[in-house]
mmCIF file of C-alpha atoms and ligand atoms in Angstrom:
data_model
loop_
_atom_site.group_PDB
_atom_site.id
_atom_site.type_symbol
_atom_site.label_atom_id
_atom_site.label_comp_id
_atom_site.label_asym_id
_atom_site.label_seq_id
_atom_site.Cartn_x
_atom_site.Cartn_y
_atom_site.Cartn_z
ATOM 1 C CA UNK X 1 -45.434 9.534 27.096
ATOM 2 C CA UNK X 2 -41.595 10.317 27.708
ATOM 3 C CA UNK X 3 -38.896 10.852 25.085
ATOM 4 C CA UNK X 4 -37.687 7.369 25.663
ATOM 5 C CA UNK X 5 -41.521 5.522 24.495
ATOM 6 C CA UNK X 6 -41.311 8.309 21.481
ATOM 7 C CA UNK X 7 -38.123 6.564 20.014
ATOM 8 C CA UNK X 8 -40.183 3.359 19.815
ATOM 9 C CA UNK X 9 -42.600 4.362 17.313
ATOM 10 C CA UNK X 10 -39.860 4.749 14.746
ATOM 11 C CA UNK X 11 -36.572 2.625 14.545
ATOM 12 C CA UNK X 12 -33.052 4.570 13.889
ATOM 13 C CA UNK X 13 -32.803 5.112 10.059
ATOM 14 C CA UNK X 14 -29.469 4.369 8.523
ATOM 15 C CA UNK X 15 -28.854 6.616 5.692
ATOM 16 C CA UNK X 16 -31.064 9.870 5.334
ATOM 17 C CA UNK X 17 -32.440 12.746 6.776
ATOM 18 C CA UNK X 18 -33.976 13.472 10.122
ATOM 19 C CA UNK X 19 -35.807 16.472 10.916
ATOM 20 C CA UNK X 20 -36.429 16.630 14.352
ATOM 21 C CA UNK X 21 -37.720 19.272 16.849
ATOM 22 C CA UNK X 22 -40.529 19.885 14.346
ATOM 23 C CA UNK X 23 -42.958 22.493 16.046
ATOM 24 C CA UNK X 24 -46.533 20.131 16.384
ATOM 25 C CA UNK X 25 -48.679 19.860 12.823
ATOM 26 C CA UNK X 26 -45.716 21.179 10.284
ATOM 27 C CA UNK X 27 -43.974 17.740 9.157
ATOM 28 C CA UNK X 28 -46.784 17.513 6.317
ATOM 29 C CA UNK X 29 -45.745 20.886 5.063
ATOM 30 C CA UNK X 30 -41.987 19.655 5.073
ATOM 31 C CA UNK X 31 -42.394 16.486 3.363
ATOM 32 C CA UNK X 32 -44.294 19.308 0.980
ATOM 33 C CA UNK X 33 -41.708 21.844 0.604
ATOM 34 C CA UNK X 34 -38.877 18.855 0.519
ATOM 35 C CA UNK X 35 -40.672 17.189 -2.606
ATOM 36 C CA UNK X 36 -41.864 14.072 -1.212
ATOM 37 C CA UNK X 37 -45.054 12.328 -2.480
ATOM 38 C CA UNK X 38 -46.378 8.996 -3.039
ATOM 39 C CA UNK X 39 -43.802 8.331 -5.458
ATOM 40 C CA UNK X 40 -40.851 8.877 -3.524
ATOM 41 C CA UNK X 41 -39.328 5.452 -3.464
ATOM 42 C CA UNK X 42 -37.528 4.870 -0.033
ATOM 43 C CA UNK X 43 -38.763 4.754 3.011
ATOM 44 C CA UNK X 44 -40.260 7.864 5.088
ATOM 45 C CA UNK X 45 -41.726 8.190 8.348
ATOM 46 C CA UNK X 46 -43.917 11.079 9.746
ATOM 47 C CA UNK X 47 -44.727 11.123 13.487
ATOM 48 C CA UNK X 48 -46.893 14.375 14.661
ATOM 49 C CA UNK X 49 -47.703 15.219 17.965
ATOM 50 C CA UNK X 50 -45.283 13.425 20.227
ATOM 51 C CA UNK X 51 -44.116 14.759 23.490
ATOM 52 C CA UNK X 52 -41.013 16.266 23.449
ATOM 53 C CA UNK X 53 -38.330 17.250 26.343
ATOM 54 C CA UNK X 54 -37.726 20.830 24.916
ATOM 55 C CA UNK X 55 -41.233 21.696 23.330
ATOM 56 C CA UNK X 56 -44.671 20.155 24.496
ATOM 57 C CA UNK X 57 -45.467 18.570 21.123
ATOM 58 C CA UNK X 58 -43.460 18.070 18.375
ATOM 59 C CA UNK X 59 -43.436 16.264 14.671
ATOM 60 C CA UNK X 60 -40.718 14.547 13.720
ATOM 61 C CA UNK X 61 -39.571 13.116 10.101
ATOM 62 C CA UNK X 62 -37.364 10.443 8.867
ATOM 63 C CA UNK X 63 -36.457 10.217 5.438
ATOM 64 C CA UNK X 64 -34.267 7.462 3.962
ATOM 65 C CA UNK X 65 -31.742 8.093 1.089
ATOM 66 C CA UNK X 66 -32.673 11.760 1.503
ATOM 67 C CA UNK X 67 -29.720 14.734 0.765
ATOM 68 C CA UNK X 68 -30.802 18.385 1.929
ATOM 69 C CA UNK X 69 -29.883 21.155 -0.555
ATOM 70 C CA UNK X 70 -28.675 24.343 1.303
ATOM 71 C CA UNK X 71 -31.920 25.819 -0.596
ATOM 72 C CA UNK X 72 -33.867 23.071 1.076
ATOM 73 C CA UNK X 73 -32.623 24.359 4.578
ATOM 74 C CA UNK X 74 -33.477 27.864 4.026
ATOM 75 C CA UNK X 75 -36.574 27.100 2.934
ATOM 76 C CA UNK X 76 -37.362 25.326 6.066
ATOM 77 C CA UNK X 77 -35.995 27.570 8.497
ATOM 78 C CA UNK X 78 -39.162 29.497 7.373
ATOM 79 C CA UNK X 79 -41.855 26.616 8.174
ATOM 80 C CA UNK X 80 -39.899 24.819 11.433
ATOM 81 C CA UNK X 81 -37.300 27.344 13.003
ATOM 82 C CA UNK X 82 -36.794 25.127 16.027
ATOM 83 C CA UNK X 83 -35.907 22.354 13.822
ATOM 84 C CA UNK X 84 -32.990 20.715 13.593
ATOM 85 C CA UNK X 85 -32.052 18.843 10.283
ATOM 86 C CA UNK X 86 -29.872 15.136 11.048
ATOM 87 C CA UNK X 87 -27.884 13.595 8.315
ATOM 88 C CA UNK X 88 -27.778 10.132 9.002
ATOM 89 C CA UNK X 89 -24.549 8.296 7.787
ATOM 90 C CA UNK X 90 -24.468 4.030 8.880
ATOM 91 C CA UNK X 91 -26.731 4.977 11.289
ATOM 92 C CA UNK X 92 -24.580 7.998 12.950
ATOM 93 C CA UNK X 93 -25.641 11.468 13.033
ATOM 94 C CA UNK X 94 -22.837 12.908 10.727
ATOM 95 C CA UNK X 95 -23.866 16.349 10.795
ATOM 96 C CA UNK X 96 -27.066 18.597 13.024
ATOM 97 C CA UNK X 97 -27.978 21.553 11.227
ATOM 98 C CA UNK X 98 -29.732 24.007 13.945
ATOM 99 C CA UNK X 99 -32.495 26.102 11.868
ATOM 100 C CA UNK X 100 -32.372 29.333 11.889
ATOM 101 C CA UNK X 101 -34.418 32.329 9.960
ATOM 102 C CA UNK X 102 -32.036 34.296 7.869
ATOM 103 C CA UNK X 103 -31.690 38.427 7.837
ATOM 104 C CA UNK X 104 -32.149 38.231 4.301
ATOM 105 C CA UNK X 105 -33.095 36.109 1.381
ATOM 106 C CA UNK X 106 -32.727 36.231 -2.567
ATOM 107 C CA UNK X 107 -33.946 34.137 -5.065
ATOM 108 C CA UNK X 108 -36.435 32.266 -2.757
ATOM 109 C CA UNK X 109 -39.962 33.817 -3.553
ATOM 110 C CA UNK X 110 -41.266 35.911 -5.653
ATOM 111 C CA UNK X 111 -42.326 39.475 -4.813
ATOM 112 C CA UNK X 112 -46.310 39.529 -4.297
ATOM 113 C CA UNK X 113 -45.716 42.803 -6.366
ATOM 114 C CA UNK X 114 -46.668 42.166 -10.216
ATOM 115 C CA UNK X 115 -44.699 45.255 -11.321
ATOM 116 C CA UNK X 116 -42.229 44.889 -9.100
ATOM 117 C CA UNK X 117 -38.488 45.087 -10.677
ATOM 118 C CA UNK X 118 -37.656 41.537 -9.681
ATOM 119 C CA UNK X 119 -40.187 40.133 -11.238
ATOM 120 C CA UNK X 120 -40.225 41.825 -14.516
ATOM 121 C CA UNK X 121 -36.398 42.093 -15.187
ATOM 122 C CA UNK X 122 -35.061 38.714 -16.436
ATOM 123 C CA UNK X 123 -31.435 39.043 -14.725
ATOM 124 C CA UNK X 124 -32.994 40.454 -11.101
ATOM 125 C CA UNK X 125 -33.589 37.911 -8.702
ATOM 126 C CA UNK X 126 -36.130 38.334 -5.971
ATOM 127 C CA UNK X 127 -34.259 39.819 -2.595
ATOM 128 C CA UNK X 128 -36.150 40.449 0.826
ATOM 129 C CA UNK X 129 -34.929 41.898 4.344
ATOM 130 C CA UNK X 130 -36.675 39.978 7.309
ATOM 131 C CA UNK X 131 -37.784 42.712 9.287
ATOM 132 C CA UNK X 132 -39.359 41.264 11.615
ATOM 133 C CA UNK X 133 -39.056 37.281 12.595
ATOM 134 C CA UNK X 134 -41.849 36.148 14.918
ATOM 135 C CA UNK X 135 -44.653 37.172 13.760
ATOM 136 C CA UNK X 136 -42.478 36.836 10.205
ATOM 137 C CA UNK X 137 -42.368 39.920 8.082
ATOM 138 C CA UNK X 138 -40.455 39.563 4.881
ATOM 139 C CA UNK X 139 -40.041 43.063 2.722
ATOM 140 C CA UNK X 140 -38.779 43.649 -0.591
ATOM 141 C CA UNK X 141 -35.592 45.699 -1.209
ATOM 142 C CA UNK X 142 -36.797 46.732 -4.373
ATOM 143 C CA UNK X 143 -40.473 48.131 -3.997
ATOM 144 C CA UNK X 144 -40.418 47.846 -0.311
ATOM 145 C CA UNK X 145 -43.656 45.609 -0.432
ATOM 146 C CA UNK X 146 -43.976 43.059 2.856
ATOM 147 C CA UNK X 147 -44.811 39.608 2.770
ATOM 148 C CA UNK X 148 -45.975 37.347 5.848
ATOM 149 C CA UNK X 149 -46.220 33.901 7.167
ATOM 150 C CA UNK X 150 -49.318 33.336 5.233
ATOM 151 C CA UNK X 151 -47.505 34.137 1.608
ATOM 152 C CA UNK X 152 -44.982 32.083 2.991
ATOM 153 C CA UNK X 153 -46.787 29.385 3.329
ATOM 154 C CA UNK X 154 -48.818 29.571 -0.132
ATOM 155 C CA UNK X 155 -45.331 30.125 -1.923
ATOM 156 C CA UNK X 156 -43.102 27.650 -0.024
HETATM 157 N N1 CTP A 201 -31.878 9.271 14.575
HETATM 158 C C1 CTP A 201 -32.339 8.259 13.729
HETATM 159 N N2 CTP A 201 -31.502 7.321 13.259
HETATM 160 C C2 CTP A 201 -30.201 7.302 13.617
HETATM 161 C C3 CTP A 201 -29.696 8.304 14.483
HETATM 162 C C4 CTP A 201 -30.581 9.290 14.955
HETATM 163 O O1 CTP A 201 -33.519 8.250 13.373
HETATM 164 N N3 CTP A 201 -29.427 6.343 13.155
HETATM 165 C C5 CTP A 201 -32.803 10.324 15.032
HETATM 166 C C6 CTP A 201 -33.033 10.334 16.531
HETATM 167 O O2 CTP A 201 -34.127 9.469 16.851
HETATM 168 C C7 CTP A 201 -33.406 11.795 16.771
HETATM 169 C C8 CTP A 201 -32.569 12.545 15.726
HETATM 170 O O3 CTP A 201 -32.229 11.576 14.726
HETATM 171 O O4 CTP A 201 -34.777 12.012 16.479
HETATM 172 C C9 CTP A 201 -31.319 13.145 16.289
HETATM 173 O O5 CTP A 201 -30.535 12.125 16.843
HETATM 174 P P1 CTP A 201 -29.632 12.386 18.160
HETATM 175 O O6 CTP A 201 -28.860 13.631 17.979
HETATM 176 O O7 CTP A 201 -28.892 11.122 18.451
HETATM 177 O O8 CTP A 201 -30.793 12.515 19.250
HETATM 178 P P2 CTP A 201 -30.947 13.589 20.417
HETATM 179 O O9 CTP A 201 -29.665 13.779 21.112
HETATM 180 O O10 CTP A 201 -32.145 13.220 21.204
HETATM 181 O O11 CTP A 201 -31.260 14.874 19.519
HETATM 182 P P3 CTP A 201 -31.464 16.381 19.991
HETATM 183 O O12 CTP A 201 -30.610 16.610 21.172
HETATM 184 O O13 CTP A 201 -31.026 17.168 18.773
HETATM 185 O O14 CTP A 201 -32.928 16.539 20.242
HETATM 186 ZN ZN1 ZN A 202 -40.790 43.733 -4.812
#
């Protein structure tokens, strides 16, 4: 299956969101993190595991009459790094965001530290280094505890 037979599964969306590039088995986690459920009331369409020019496999999702939050993009950048995030405007791609992990991150999990000061001082917000970015390694600049993929992916 080429690119070309891919693009014939789903039609061009006009308005929305596509998140392309997807690496293979993640798009259910997006349409997690992004807030979409049965009840969301436009159309959406998930593809998994399609060949893909630049990767083997890849997912891919369209959502219609979707915006993407600048928290929504950081918090995917986490799940789909090689993703790249389409905004669809009268059927043009307007804008292509190119994921990317951040160096750091505040107020985006919480600390998996109970007494840590972040999460027992109302007016500090959580705030975390990324030490390390593949395998992911988070760590808190105020106790200094790390978090991985795996809290990631609980928390996200
Ligand atoms: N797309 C869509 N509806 C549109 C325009 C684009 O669903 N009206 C989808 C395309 O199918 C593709 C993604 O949005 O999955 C990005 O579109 P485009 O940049 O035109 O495609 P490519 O050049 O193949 O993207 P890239 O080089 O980023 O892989
Ligand atoms: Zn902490």
């Amino acid at each position: 299956m080429n690119e070309g037979n891919n693009k014939l599964i789903v039609t061009k969306i006009q308005n929305g969101t596509v998140i392309d590039r997807i690496p293979p088995g993640k798009a259910l986690k997006i349409l997690e993190i992004l807030g979409i459920d049965s009840n969301y009331p436009y159309t959406v369409a998930l593809v998994m595991r399609v060949a893909s020019r630049r990767m083997k496999l890849k997912d891919v999702v369209k959502i219609k009459g979707k915006a993407i939050t600048p928290q929504d993009i950081q918090k995917l950048s986490f799940i789909a790094p090689t993703a790249t995030v389409n905004i669809i405007n009268d059927y043009e791609v307007k804008e292509k965001v190119f994921l990317k992990i951040p160096d750091h991150v505040e107020e985006f999990v919480d600390c998996v530290n109970p007494n840590c000061v972040s999460n027992t001082h109302e007016p500090i917000v959580s705030s975390f280094d990324v030490v390390s970015k593949d395998p992911l390694i988070l760590r808190c600049v105020f106790c200094d505890r790390l978090l991985d993929q795996k809290y990631l992916n609980r928390r996200l």
